[in-house]
CSV table of C-alpha atoms and ligand atoms in Angstrom, one decimal:
chain,number,residue,atom,x,y,z
A,5,MET,CA,14.8,23.3,-16.5
A,6,LYS,CA,14.5,20.1,-14.1
A,7,ILE,CA,17.4,18.2,-12.7
A,8,ARG,CA,16.8,14.9,-11.1
A,9,THR,CA,18.7,11.9,-10.0
A,10,MET,CA,18.2,8.2,-10.4
A,11,LEU,CA,19.9,5.0,-9.5
A,12,GLY,CA,20.5,2.7,-12.6
A,13,ASP,CA,22.1,1.7,-15.8
A,14,ILE,CA,22.3,4.7,-18.2
A,15,THR,CA,22.1,2.4,-21.2
A,16,LYS,CA,18.6,1.7,-20.2
A,17,VAL,CA,17.5,5.3,-19.9
A,18,SER,CA,15.1,6.4,-22.7
A,19,CYS,CA,15.8,10.1,-23.4
A,20,ASP,CA,17.1,12.3,-26.3
A,21,ALA,CA,20.7,11.8,-25.3
A,22,ILE,CA,22.9,10.0,-23.0
A,23,VAL,CA,26.4,11.2,-22.1
A,24,ASN,CA,29.4,8.8,-22.3
A,25,ALA,CA,32.2,9.1,-19.9
A,26,ALA,CA,34.8,8.3,-22.7
A,27,ASN,CA,38.5,8.4,-23.2
A,28,THR,CA,40.3,10.7,-25.8
A,29,SER,CA,40.4,8.0,-28.5
A,30,LEU,CA,36.7,7.6,-28.4
A,31,LEU,CA,37.2,4.1,-29.3
A,32,GLY,CA,35.7,2.3,-26.3
A,33,GLY,CA,36.9,1.2,-22.8
A,34,GLY,CA,35.6,-0.2,-19.6
A,35,GLY,CA,33.1,1.2,-17.2
A,36,VAL,CA,30.1,3.1,-18.6
A,37,ASP,CA,32.0,3.5,-21.9
A,38,GLY,CA,32.0,-0.2,-22.3
A,39,ALA,CA,28.5,-0.7,-21.4
A,40,ILE,CA,27.3,2.0,-23.8
A,41,HIS,CA,29.3,0.4,-26.7
A,42,ARG,CA,27.9,-3.1,-25.8
A,43,ALA,CA,24.4,-1.9,-25.7
A,44,ALA,CA,24.5,0.4,-28.8
A,45,GLY,CA,26.1,-2.2,-31.1
A,46,PRO,CA,29.0,-2.1,-33.6
A,47,GLY,CA,27.5,1.0,-35.4
A,48,LEU,CA,28.6,3.2,-32.6
A,49,LEU,CA,32.2,2.1,-32.8
A,50,GLU,CA,32.2,2.5,-36.6
A,51,GLU,CA,31.0,6.2,-36.2
A,52,CYS,CA,33.4,6.9,-33.5
A,53,ARG,CA,36.4,5.8,-35.6
A,54,GLY,CA,35.6,8.7,-37.9
A,55,LEU,CA,35.5,11.3,-35.2
A,56,ASP,CA,39.5,11.5,-34.8
A,57,GLY,CA,39.3,11.4,-30.9
A,58,CYS,CA,38.3,14.2,-28.5
A,59,ARG,CA,40.3,16.3,-26.2
A,60,THR,CA,39.6,16.2,-22.4
A,61,GLY,CA,36.7,18.4,-21.5
A,62,GLN,CA,35.4,18.7,-25.0
A,63,ALA,CA,32.4,16.7,-26.5
A,64,LYS,CA,31.3,15.0,-29.7
A,65,ILE,CA,28.0,13.6,-30.5
A,66,THR,CA,26.9,10.4,-32.4
A,67,GLN,CA,23.8,8.4,-33.0
A,68,GLY,CA,22.5,6.1,-30.3
A,69,TYR,CA,22.1,3.1,-32.7
A,70,ASP,CA,20.5,0.1,-30.7
A,71,LEU,CA,20.2,2.3,-27.5
A,72,PRO,CA,16.9,3.7,-26.5
A,73,ALA,CA,18.6,7.2,-26.5
A,74,ARG,CA,18.6,8.9,-29.9
A,75,TYR,CA,22.1,10.3,-29.5
A,76,VAL,CA,25.3,9.6,-27.3
A,77,ILE,CA,27.4,12.6,-26.5
A,78,HIS,CA,30.9,11.4,-25.7
A,79,THR,CA,33.2,13.4,-23.4
A,80,PRO,CA,36.7,12.4,-21.9
A,81,GLY,CA,36.6,13.8,-18.4
A,82,PRO,CA,39.9,14.5,-16.6
A,83,ILE,CA,42.0,11.9,-15.0
A,84,TRP,CA,42.5,12.9,-11.3
A,85,ARG,CA,46.1,13.8,-10.7
A,86,GLY,CA,45.7,15.5,-7.2
A,87,GLY,CA,43.6,18.4,-8.1
A,88,ASP,CA,46.4,20.9,-9.2
A,89,ASP,CA,46.2,19.9,-12.8
A,90,GLY,CA,43.1,21.8,-13.8
A,91,GLU,CA,40.8,18.9,-13.1
A,92,ALA,CA,37.8,20.9,-11.7
A,93,GLY,CA,37.9,23.3,-14.8
A,94,LEU,CA,38.0,20.5,-17.2
A,95,LEU,CA,35.2,18.4,-15.4
A,96,ALA,CA,33.1,21.5,-15.6
A,97,ASP,CA,33.9,21.9,-19.4
A,98,SER,CA,32.9,18.3,-19.9
A,99,TYR,CA,29.4,19.0,-18.5
A,100,ARG,CA,29.0,22.3,-20.2
A,101,ASN,CA,30.1,21.1,-23.7
A,102,CYS,CA,27.8,18.1,-23.4
A,103,LEU,CA,25.0,20.5,-22.5
A,104,GLU,CA,25.8,22.8,-25.4
A,105,LEU,CA,25.8,19.9,-27.9
A,106,ALA,CA,22.5,18.6,-26.6
A,107,GLU,CA,21.1,22.0,-26.9
A,108,SER,CA,22.3,22.5,-30.6
A,109,HIS,CA,20.8,19.1,-31.5
A,110,GLY,CA,17.4,20.2,-30.0
A,111,CYS,CA,17.4,17.6,-27.4
A,112,ARG,CA,14.9,17.9,-24.5
A,113,ALA,CA,16.1,15.3,-21.9
A,114,VAL,CA,19.8,14.5,-21.4
A,115,ALA,CA,21.2,11.7,-19.0
A,116,PHE,CA,24.7,12.0,-17.5
A,117,PRO,CA,26.8,9.2,-15.7
A,118,SER,CA,29.2,10.5,-13.1
A,119,ILE,CA,32.0,11.5,-15.4
A,120,SER,CA,35.5,10.9,-14.2
A,121,THR,CA,34.6,9.3,-10.8
A,122,GLY,CA,35.3,5.7,-11.9
A,123,VAL,CA,38.7,4.7,-13.1
A,124,TYR,CA,39.8,8.3,-13.5
A,125,HIS,CA,39.4,8.7,-9.6
A,126,PHE,CA,38.0,12.2,-9.5
A,127,PRO,CA,36.8,12.5,-5.9
A,128,LEU,CA,33.1,12.0,-5.7
A,129,GLU,CA,31.9,14.7,-3.6
A,130,GLU,CA,33.7,17.5,-5.6
A,131,ALA,CA,32.6,15.9,-8.7
A,132,SER,CA,28.9,16.0,-7.8
A,133,ARG,CA,29.1,19.6,-6.8
A,134,ILE,CA,30.8,20.5,-10.1
A,135,ALA,CA,28.1,18.5,-12.0
A,136,VAL,CA,25.2,20.2,-10.2
A,137,GLY,CA,26.8,23.6,-10.3
A,138,THR,CA,27.7,23.5,-13.9
A,139,ILE,CA,24.2,22.2,-14.9
A,140,ARG,CA,22.5,24.8,-12.8
A,141,ASP,CA,24.7,27.5,-14.4
A,142,PHE,CA,23.7,26.3,-17.8
A,143,ALA,CA,19.8,26.0,-17.0
A,144,GLY,CA,19.5,29.9,-17.3
A,145,ARG,CA,20.6,29.7,-21.0
A,146,ALA,CA,18.8,26.4,-21.9
A,147,VAL,CA,16.2,26.6,-24.5
A,148,SER,CA,15.5,23.1,-25.7
A,149,VAL,CA,17.0,21.0,-22.8
A,150,GLN,CA,14.3,20.8,-20.2
A,151,GLU,CA,15.5,18.0,-18.1
A,152,VAL,CA,18.8,16.6,-17.0
A,153,ILE,CA,19.0,13.1,-15.3
A,154,LEU,CA,22.0,12.3,-13.2
A,155,VAL,CA,22.3,8.6,-13.4
A,156,ALA,CA,24.1,7.1,-10.4
A,157,PHE,CA,25.2,3.4,-10.7
A,158,ASP,CA,25.6,3.1,-6.9
A,159,ALA,CA,23.8,4.5,-3.8
A,160,ARG,CA,26.8,6.4,-2.7
A,161,THR,CA,27.0,8.5,-5.9
A,162,LYS,CA,23.4,9.1,-5.7
A,163,GLY,CA,23.6,10.4,-2.2
A,164,TYR,CA,26.2,12.9,-3.2
A,165,TYR,CA,24.1,14.2,-6.1
A,166,ASP,CA,21.2,14.5,-4.0
A,167,ARG,CA,23.0,16.4,-1.4
A,168,ALA,CA,24.4,18.8,-3.9
A,169,LEU,CA,21.0,19.3,-5.3
A,170,GLU,CA,19.6,20.1,-2.0
A,171,CYS,CA,21.9,23.1,-1.9
A,172,ASP,CA,21.1,26.6,-3.4
A,173,GLN,CA,24.9,27.1,-3.9
A,174,GLY,CA,26.5,23.7,-4.0
A,175,PRO,CA,29.7,24.3,-2.1
A,176,VAL,CA,28.1,25.9,1.0
A,177,CYS,CA,26.4,22.8,2.1
A,178,PHE,CA,29.4,20.5,2.1
B,227,LIG,N1,25.3,3.3,-16.1
B,227,LIG,C1,25.5,4.4,-15.4
B,227,LIG,N2,26.7,4.7,-14.7
B,227,LIG,C2,27.6,3.6,-14.9
B,227,LIG,C3,27.5,2.5,-15.6
B,227,LIG,C4,26.2,2.4,-16.4
B,227,LIG,N3,25.9,1.3,-17.1
B,227,LIG,N4,28.6,1.8,-15.7
B,227,LIG,C5,29.5,2.4,-14.8
B,227,LIG,N5,29.0,3.5,-14.4
B,227,LIG,P1,34.0,5.1,-15.3
B,227,LIG,P2,35.6,7.6,-15.8
B,227,LIG,C6,29.5,4.6,-13.5
B,227,LIG,O1,35.0,4.3,-15.0
B,227,LIG,O2,35.9,7.5,-14.4
B,227,LIG,C7,36.6,3.9,-19.5
B,227,LIG,O3,37.4,2.8,-19.6
B,227,LIG,C8,30.7,4.2,-12.6
B,227,LIG,O4,30.1,3.5,-11.5
B,227,LIG,O5,33.0,4.4,-16.4
B,227,LIG,O6,35.1,8.8,-16.5
B,227,LIG,C9,36.6,5.0,-20.5
B,227,LIG,O7,37.0,4.5,-21.8
B,227,LIG,C10,31.2,5.6,-12.2
B,227,LIG,O8,30.4,6.1,-11.1
B,227,LIG,O9,34.4,6.4,-16.2
B,227,LIG,C11,37.9,5.7,-20.0
B,227,LIG,O10,39.1,5.3,-20.4
B,227,LIG,C12,30.9,6.4,-13.4
B,227,LIG,O11,30.0,5.6,-14.2
B,227,LIG,C13,37.7,5.8,-18.4
B,227,LIG,O12,37.0,4.6,-18.3
B,227,LIG,C14,32.2,6.7,-14.3
B,227,LIG,O13,33.1,5.6,-14.2
B,227,LIG,C15,36.8,6.9,-18.1
B,227,LIG,O14,36.9,6.9,-16.6
């Protein structure tokens, strides 16, 4: 399985599934969530209304509607509360559960935004290590998922992803 990074807008990425850094209501919000709902059109919100929300670290899948991606995988990442509230484990759960849903839907290429590092304030350096480490762990079990694209909306985020990817064992390089 290949992991690559890019700088850009995830709503423009053409792949099997894009991940949405949602909230537990799954009814939209700001940041990447707002951008995805705007680009997908009203059908997405309508489908999300029927999902009955989603717990932090879990994931649910919908169609992509007007997006170039076929599916949207929605996951509420953890809100950063200082690090002693299970945030790291929950962020890893978000990545893993999204990948498992992508796998069970036969997706080949999946794009992730930087979950929880916007208004949820998860520290970027630790979040990028968790993202890369969890995706690498999953790679050994992946059958249909062949490519994961880490989409950074700013250069700082891309820098942390690239650094984490250069390391064999994420944490030792930081
Ligand atoms: N493409 C890729 N990345 C983006 C885009 C985009 N179009 N727009 C923003 N980002 P955030 P969170 C980046 O705040 O921290 C929402 O209101 C952004 O720069 O979107 O998980 C939800 O409804 C940052 O690097 O998500 C929740 O209430 C990253 O995406 C809450 O925010 C995540 O920032 C979730 O907060």
